[in-house]
Amino acid sequence: MEGKGHRKIIHVDMDAFYASVEQRDDPELRGKALAVGGSPEGRGGVVATASYEARKFGVRSAMPSKKAVQLCPHIIFVRPRFAVYKEVSQKIREIFRRHTDLIEPLSLDEAYLDVTEDKQGIGSAIEIAKLIKQAIRDELQLTASAGVSINKFVAKIASDMNKPDGLTFIGPSNIESFMEKLPVEKFFGVGKVTAEKMKKMGLFTGADLKTLAEEEMVKHFGKSGRFYYHIARGIDNREVQPNRETKSIGAEDTFPYDLTEIEEMYAELEKISKTVCNRLEVYQLKGRTVTLKIKYSDFRQITRNQSFMQPVSDLQVVTETAKKLLLATTPEGSRIRLLGVTLSNFGEVEPKKKGNDHPDQLQLFGE
Ligand code: DCP
Ligand code: MG
């Protein structure tokens, strides 16, 4: 690689994380089709993750448990043990820290590492990725997949390419052709709705995106268009940001058609709040402020929030607050494209200090 002047970035992502931890800790579950989260009766429950044995049947994260049972009748449901996942996550981070302090966790099971300068002077990012994978296997009896490249975006795509237990290197000379072949839905920040829009415009791959000028990209896709423009050319200068504190946890959904009925909006808010509360549980956080984000069909966007004296994380409180905020701001006849719910203002109640504002919010949004 690893020519001069390039960064050396590793993206590490654990394989079937929750499910692998459960199989590790209970030999009865090894080799079995397994879903963490949800329940067989599955009224509204969704699968957090599935073991690779269950994925063979098509079971996926965020799938309703009912659907999972249809696909894989012998699937076993296991309750999540968030405290254990959190502990494993900390141990993984300790392993990373043997090589670098430039670690940016994206979730419990995933992080970027900048090893341009590594603590042990190994020099090769591929070698470091191998050592990290080996340590995770030896010390934690789990497997991880790693992607190695010169920027975050390509490293993240690479880590997903040879799962499980993969190690994929995409060097500077391969990046351009790699990006050209990449389907647009793999681009960072491109969700279902943007992907549809791109396809309608005849844009299917990185090569197609490259035919548009930067201003055209911005015209069609807003601020993200500029990022897509560069990324299609393999350029991603985002730095690995260590010690980013979680300032907010949220989820949002853009709808394939505009919502006009309050019942529909409520149903979506219930789903989104559920995702948020699951994440709050993972991170063991409670927030004092609930924020509702609404984007209307004319792209007008508003946020409204409500704060509580005590931090909250209860599903019912979050959902009811979001509904109340919606009702207070959305007159009849409104057409809504997007709804989002975010919790912020974490931690204990303390008197407001001056100069204690953090503008650099880490949003844990989206799928
Ligand atoms: N998770 C969740 N709900 C989702 C997606 C994920 O609760 N919709 C949880 C369970 C996963 C963990 O986060 O184990 C990590 O998410 P990943 O997307 O990395 O999925 P896995 O690690 O399970 O599988 P993979 O091997 O594809 O990375
Ligand atoms: Mg994973």
Coordinates of C-alpha atoms and ligand atoms in Angstrom, one line a residue:
M1 CA 0.0 0.0 0.0
E2 CA 0.7 2.1 1.8
G3 CA 2.5 4.6 -0.2
K4 CA 3.8 7.8 1.3
G5 CA 1.4 10.6 2.0
H6 CA -1.6 8.4 2.3
R7 CA -3.5 7.8 5.5
K8 CA -3.8 4.2 6.7
I9 CA -7.3 3.5 7.8
I10 CA -8.8 0.3 9.2
H11 CA -12.5 -0.3 9.7
V12 CA -13.3 -3.2 12.0
D13 CA -16.8 -4.6 12.3
M14 CA -17.6 -7.7 14.4
D15 CA -19.4 -10.6 12.7
A16 CA -23.0 -11.1 13.7
F17 CA -22.1 -9.4 16.9
Y18 CA -24.9 -10.0 19.4
A19 CA -25.5 -13.5 18.0
S20 CA -21.8 -14.5 18.1
V21 CA -21.5 -13.4 21.7
E22 CA -24.6 -15.5 22.6
Q23 CA -23.2 -18.5 20.8
R24 CA -19.8 -18.0 22.5
D25 CA -21.4 -18.0 25.9
D26 CA -23.9 -20.8 25.4
P27 CA -22.5 -23.9 23.6
E28 CA -26.1 -25.1 23.1
L29 CA -26.6 -22.2 20.7
R30 CA -23.5 -22.9 18.5
G31 CA -24.2 -23.9 15.0
K32 CA -27.9 -23.0 15.4
A33 CA -30.2 -20.6 13.7
L34 CA -30.6 -17.8 16.2
A35 CA -32.1 -14.4 16.5
V36 CA -31.3 -11.9 19.2
G37 CA -34.3 -9.8 20.2
G38 CA -37.8 -10.3 19.1
S39 CA -40.0 -13.2 20.2
P40 CA -41.7 -16.1 18.5
E41 CA -45.2 -14.7 19.1
G42 CA -43.6 -11.5 17.8
R43 CA -46.2 -8.8 18.3
G44 CA -44.2 -5.9 17.0
G45 CA -40.9 -7.4 18.0
V46 CA -38.0 -7.1 15.6
V47 CA -34.8 -9.1 15.2
A48 CA -31.7 -7.2 16.4
T49 CA -29.4 -9.6 14.6
A50 CA -29.3 -13.1 13.4
S51 CA -26.6 -15.8 13.5
Y52 CA -25.1 -16.7 10.1
E53 CA -27.0 -20.0 10.3
A54 CA -30.3 -18.0 10.4
R55 CA -29.2 -15.6 7.7
K56 CA -29.0 -18.6 5.3
F57 CA -32.8 -18.6 5.5
G58 CA -33.0 -14.9 4.8
V59 CA -33.4 -13.7 8.4
R60 CA -32.0 -10.1 8.8
S61 CA -31.6 -7.3 11.4
A62 CA -34.7 -5.2 11.9
M63 CA -37.0 -7.9 10.5
P64 CA -40.3 -8.6 12.4
S65 CA -39.9 -11.8 14.4
K66 CA -43.0 -13.1 12.8
K67 CA -41.4 -13.0 9.4
A68 CA -38.2 -14.6 10.8
V69 CA -40.3 -17.6 12.0
Q70 CA -41.9 -17.9 8.6
L71 CA -38.5 -18.0 6.9
C72 CA -36.8 -20.2 9.5
P73 CA -39.4 -22.1 11.6
H74 CA -36.7 -23.7 13.9
I75 CA -35.1 -20.3 14.8
I76 CA -34.3 -19.8 18.4
F77 CA -35.0 -16.4 20.0
V78 CA -32.6 -15.1 22.6
R79 CA -32.9 -12.1 24.9
P80 CA -30.3 -9.5 24.3
R81 CA -27.7 -8.9 27.1
F82 CA -26.6 -5.3 26.4
A83 CA -24.3 -5.1 29.4
V84 CA -22.3 -8.1 28.1
Y85 CA -22.1 -6.5 24.5
K86 CA -20.9 -3.3 26.0
E87 CA -18.2 -5.0 28.0
V88 CA -17.0 -6.9 24.9
S89 CA -17.0 -3.7 23.1
Q90 CA -14.7 -2.1 25.6
K91 CA -12.3 -5.1 25.4
I92 CA -12.2 -4.7 21.6
R93 CA -11.3 -1.1 22.1
E94 CA -8.5 -2.0 24.4
I95 CA -7.1 -4.3 21.7
F96 CA -7.3 -1.4 19.2
R97 CA -5.5 0.9 21.6
R98 CA -2.4 -1.3 21.5
H99 CA -1.9 0.1 18.0
T100 CA -3.4 3.6 18.0
D101 CA -5.3 6.1 20.0
L102 CA -7.0 7.4 16.9
I103 CA -10.1 5.3 17.3
E104 CA -13.6 6.4 16.3
P105 CA -16.3 4.0 17.4
L106 CA -19.4 4.0 15.3
S107 CA -21.4 1.6 17.4
L108 CA -20.6 -1.1 19.9
D109 CA -19.2 -3.4 17.3
E110 CA -17.7 -1.1 14.8
A111 CA -14.8 1.4 14.7
Y112 CA -12.5 3.3 12.4
L113 CA -8.8 3.3 13.3
D114 CA -6.1 5.6 11.9
V115 CA -2.9 3.7 12.0
T116 CA -0.8 6.0 9.8
E117 CA 1.4 6.2 12.8
D118 CA 1.1 3.1 14.8
K119 CA 2.3 2.7 18.4
Q120 CA 4.4 -0.4 17.8
G121 CA 5.9 0.9 14.6
I122 CA 4.6 -2.0 12.5
G123 CA 4.0 0.2 9.6
S124 CA 1.7 -2.0 7.6
A125 CA -2.0 -1.5 8.1
I126 CA -2.7 -4.9 6.7
E127 CA -0.4 -6.5 9.3
I128 CA -2.0 -4.5 12.1
A129 CA -5.5 -5.6 10.9
K130 CA -4.3 -9.2 11.0
L131 CA -3.0 -8.8 14.6
I132 CA -6.2 -7.2 15.7
K133 CA -8.3 -9.9 14.3
Q134 CA -6.1 -12.5 15.9
A135 CA -6.2 -10.9 19.3
I136 CA -10.0 -10.7 19.1
R137 CA -10.1 -14.4 18.2
D138 CA -7.6 -15.5 20.9
E139 CA -8.8 -13.2 23.7
L140 CA -12.5 -12.9 23.1
Q141 CA -13.3 -16.0 21.1
L142 CA -15.1 -13.9 18.5
T143 CA -14.4 -13.0 14.9
A144 CA -14.2 -9.6 13.2
S145 CA -14.0 -8.4 9.7
A146 CA -11.6 -5.6 8.7
G147 CA -11.3 -3.3 5.8
V148 CA -8.0 -1.5 5.0
S149 CA -7.6 1.5 2.8
I150 CA -6.5 5.1 2.6
N151 CA -9.8 6.6 3.7
K152 CA -12.8 5.9 5.9
F153 CA -15.4 5.3 3.2
V154 CA -13.5 2.7 1.3
A155 CA -12.3 1.0 4.4
K156 CA -15.9 0.6 5.6
I157 CA -17.1 -0.8 2.3
A158 CA -14.1 -3.2 2.3
S159 CA -14.8 -4.6 5.8
D160 CA -18.2 -5.7 4.6
M161 CA -16.9 -7.5 1.4
N162 CA -15.6 -10.7 2.9
K163 CA -17.7 -11.3 6.0
P164 CA -17.4 -13.2 8.2
D165 CA -13.8 -13.2 9.3
G166 CA -12.7 -11.2 6.3
L167 CA -9.7 -9.0 5.7
T168 CA -10.0 -6.8 2.6
F169 CA -7.5 -4.3 1.4
I170 CA -8.2 -1.8 -1.3
G171 CA -5.1 0.2 -2.2
P172 CA -4.8 3.6 -3.8
S173 CA -4.3 2.2 -7.3
N174 CA -7.6 0.2 -7.1
I175 CA -9.8 2.8 -5.5
E176 CA -10.9 4.5 -8.6
S177 CA -12.0 1.4 -10.5
F178 CA -13.5 0.0 -7.3
M179 CA -15.7 3.2 -6.8
E180 CA -16.8 3.1 -10.5
K181 CA -18.3 -0.3 -10.1
L182 CA -19.9 0.4 -6.7
P183 CA -23.7 0.5 -6.8
V184 CA -25.1 3.8 -5.6
E185 CA -27.0 2.3 -2.6
K186 CA -23.6 1.4 -1.1
F187 CA -22.6 5.1 -1.0
F188 CA -22.4 6.6 2.4
G189 CA -25.6 8.4 3.3
V190 CA -27.6 7.1 0.3
G191 CA -30.8 5.5 1.7
K192 CA -33.6 3.8 -0.1
V193 CA -35.2 7.1 -1.2
T194 CA -32.1 8.7 -2.6
A195 CA -31.1 5.5 -4.3
E196 CA -34.5 5.4 -6.0
K197 CA -34.1 8.9 -7.1
M198 CA -30.7 8.2 -8.5
K199 CA -31.9 5.2 -10.4
K200 CA -34.7 7.2 -11.9
M201 CA -32.0 9.6 -13.2
G202 CA -30.2 6.6 -14.7
L203 CA -27.5 6.7 -12.0
F204 CA -26.7 3.1 -10.9
T205 CA -23.0 3.1 -10.1
G206 CA -20.1 5.3 -9.1
A207 CA -19.2 5.5 -12.8
D208 CA -22.7 7.0 -13.5
L209 CA -22.3 9.5 -10.6
K210 CA -19.0 10.7 -12.1
T211 CA -20.8 11.9 -15.2
L212 CA -22.4 14.7 -13.2
A213 CA -20.7 17.9 -12.4
E214 CA -20.3 19.0 -8.8
E215 CA -23.0 21.7 -9.1
E216 CA -25.4 19.2 -10.7
M217 CA -24.8 16.8 -7.8
V218 CA -25.5 19.6 -5.3
K219 CA -28.6 20.7 -7.3
H220 CA -30.1 17.2 -7.2
F221 CA -29.0 15.9 -3.8
G222 CA -28.3 19.0 -1.7
K223 CA -25.2 19.2 0.5
S224 CA -24.7 15.4 0.4
G225 CA -24.3 15.8 -3.4
R226 CA -20.9 17.4 -2.8
F227 CA -19.8 14.5 -0.7
Y228 CA -21.0 11.9 -3.3
Y229 CA -19.2 13.9 -6.0
H230 CA -15.9 13.5 -4.2
I231 CA -16.5 10.0 -2.9
A232 CA -17.3 8.8 -6.5
R233 CA -13.7 9.9 -7.3
G234 CA -12.4 8.0 -4.3
I235 CA -11.8 11.2 -2.3
D236 CA -12.8 11.2 1.3
N237 CA -10.8 13.4 3.6
R238 CA -12.9 12.9 6.7
E239 CA -10.6 12.4 9.7
V240 CA -10.9 9.6 12.2
Q241 CA -12.3 11.5 15.2
P242 CA -11.4 9.9 18.6
N243 CA -13.3 10.6 21.8
R244 CA -16.4 11.7 20.1
E245 CA -18.9 11.7 22.9
T246 CA -22.4 10.6 22.1
K247 CA -24.4 13.8 22.3
S248 CA -27.6 12.6 20.9
I249 CA -29.2 9.3 19.8
G250 CA -31.9 9.4 17.2
A251 CA -33.5 7.7 14.3
E252 CA -35.5 8.9 11.3
D253 CA -37.3 7.6 8.3
T254 CA -38.0 9.1 4.9
F255 CA -41.2 7.7 3.5
P256 CA -41.6 6.5 -0.1
Y257 CA -44.8 8.5 -0.3
D258 CA -46.1 11.5 1.8
L259 CA -48.0 10.8 5.0
T260 CA -51.3 12.7 5.2
E261 CA -53.2 10.8 7.9
I262 CA -52.4 11.3 11.6
E263 CA -52.8 7.6 12.3
E264 CA -50.1 6.8 9.8
M265 CA -47.8 9.4 11.3
Y266 CA -48.4 8.0 14.8
A267 CA -47.6 4.5 13.6
E268 CA -44.3 5.7 12.1
L269 CA -43.5 7.6 15.3
E270 CA -44.1 4.5 17.3
K271 CA -41.6 2.6 15.1
I272 CA -39.0 5.3 15.1
S273 CA -39.3 5.7 18.9
K274 CA -38.8 2.0 19.3
T275 CA -35.5 2.2 17.4
V276 CA -34.4 5.1 19.4
C277 CA -35.2 3.5 22.7
N278 CA -33.4 0.3 21.7
R279 CA -30.3 2.3 21.0
L280 CA -30.7 4.2 24.3
E281 CA -30.7 0.8 26.0
V282 CA -27.5 -0.3 24.2
Y283 CA -25.7 2.8 25.2
Q284 CA -27.3 2.8 28.7
L285 CA -28.3 6.4 28.2
K286 CA -31.3 8.6 29.2
G287 CA -31.9 12.0 27.8
R288 CA -33.7 15.1 29.1
T289 CA -34.7 16.4 25.7
V290 CA -36.9 14.8 23.1
T291 CA -36.7 16.3 19.6
L292 CA -39.1 15.7 16.8
K293 CA -37.9 16.5 13.2
I294 CA -40.4 16.9 10.4
K295 CA -39.8 17.3 6.8
Y296 CA -42.8 18.3 4.7
S297 CA -43.4 17.4 1.1
D298 CA -42.2 20.9 0.0
F299 CA -38.8 20.1 1.7
R300 CA -39.5 22.6 4.5
Q301 CA -38.0 21.2 7.7
I302 CA -38.7 22.0 11.3
T303 CA -37.6 20.6 14.7
R304 CA -39.5 20.9 17.9
N305 CA -38.4 19.7 21.3
Q306 CA -39.5 19.2 24.8
S307 CA -37.3 18.9 27.9
F308 CA -37.9 17.1 31.1
M309 CA -36.6 17.6 34.6
Q310 CA -35.4 14.1 34.8
P311 CA -33.7 12.1 31.9
V312 CA -36.1 9.7 30.1
S313 CA -35.6 6.6 28.1
D314 CA -39.0 5.0 28.4
L315 CA -40.6 4.0 25.1
Q316 CA -44.0 5.3 26.1
V317 CA -42.8 8.6 27.3
V318 CA -40.7 9.1 24.1
T319 CA -43.5 8.1 21.8
E320 CA -46.1 10.2 23.5
T321 CA -43.9 13.2 23.5
A322 CA -43.1 12.8 19.9
K323 CA -46.9 12.5 19.1
K324 CA -47.7 15.6 21.2
L325 CA -45.0 17.6 19.4
L326 CA -46.4 16.4 16.1
L327 CA -49.9 17.3 17.0
A328 CA -48.9 20.8 18.1
T329 CA -47.1 21.7 14.9
T330 CA -48.8 19.9 12.1
P331 CA -52.1 21.3 10.9
E332 CA -54.5 19.1 9.1
G333 CA -53.7 18.6 5.4
S334 CA -50.0 18.6 6.0
R335 CA -48.0 16.2 3.8
I336 CA -45.0 14.7 5.6
R337 CA -42.0 13.1 3.9
L338 CA -39.8 12.4 6.9
L339 CA -40.1 12.0 10.6
G340 CA -37.2 11.7 13.1
V341 CA -37.0 11.4 16.9
T342 CA -33.9 12.3 18.9
L343 CA -32.9 12.1 22.5
S344 CA -30.2 14.4 23.8
N345 CA -29.1 16.2 26.9
F346 CA -27.8 13.1 28.5
G347 CA -26.5 12.5 32.0
E348 CA -27.5 13.6 35.4
V349 CA -29.5 16.7 36.1
E350 CA -27.0 19.5 36.9
P351 CA -27.2 23.2 37.0
K352 CA -26.6 24.9 33.7
K353 CA -23.0 26.0 33.3
K354 CA -21.9 28.7 31.0
G355 CA -19.9 27.8 28.0
N356 CA -20.9 24.2 28.2
D357 CA -22.4 23.9 24.8
H358 CA -21.1 21.3 22.4
P359 CA -22.0 22.2 18.8
D360 CA -20.4 19.0 17.4
Q361 CA -23.2 16.7 17.8
L362 CA -22.7 13.1 17.0
Q363 CA -25.9 11.9 15.5
L364 CA -26.5 8.2 15.6
F365 CA -29.0 8.2 12.8
G366 CA -30.3 5.9 10.2
E367 CA -29.8 2.4 9.2
Ligands
DCP1 N1 -28.3 -4.1 15.6 C1 -29.6 -3.8 16.0 N2 -30.5 -3.4 15.1 C2 -30.2 -3.2 13.8 C3 -28.9 -3.5 13.4 C4 -27.9 -3.9 14.3 O1 -29.9 -4.0 17.2 N3 -31.1 -2.9 12.9 C5 -27.3 -4.5 16.6 C6 -27.1 -6.0 16.6 C7 -25.9 -6.3 15.9 C8 -25.0 -5.1 16.2 O2 -26.0 -4.0 16.3 O3 -25.2 -7.5 16.3 C9 -24.0 -4.8 15.1 O4 -24.7 -4.4 13.9 P1 -24.1 -4.9 12.5 O5 -24.9 -4.1 11.5 O6 -22.6 -4.8 12.4 O7 -24.6 -6.4 12.4 P2 -23.9 -7.7 12.9 O8 -22.6 -7.5 13.6 O9 -24.9 -8.5 13.7 O10 -23.6 -8.6 11.6 P3 -22.5 -8.4 10.4 O11 -21.7 -9.6 10.5 O12 -23.3 -8.2 9.2 O13 -21.7 -7.1 10.8
MG2 MG -21.1 -6.2 12.7

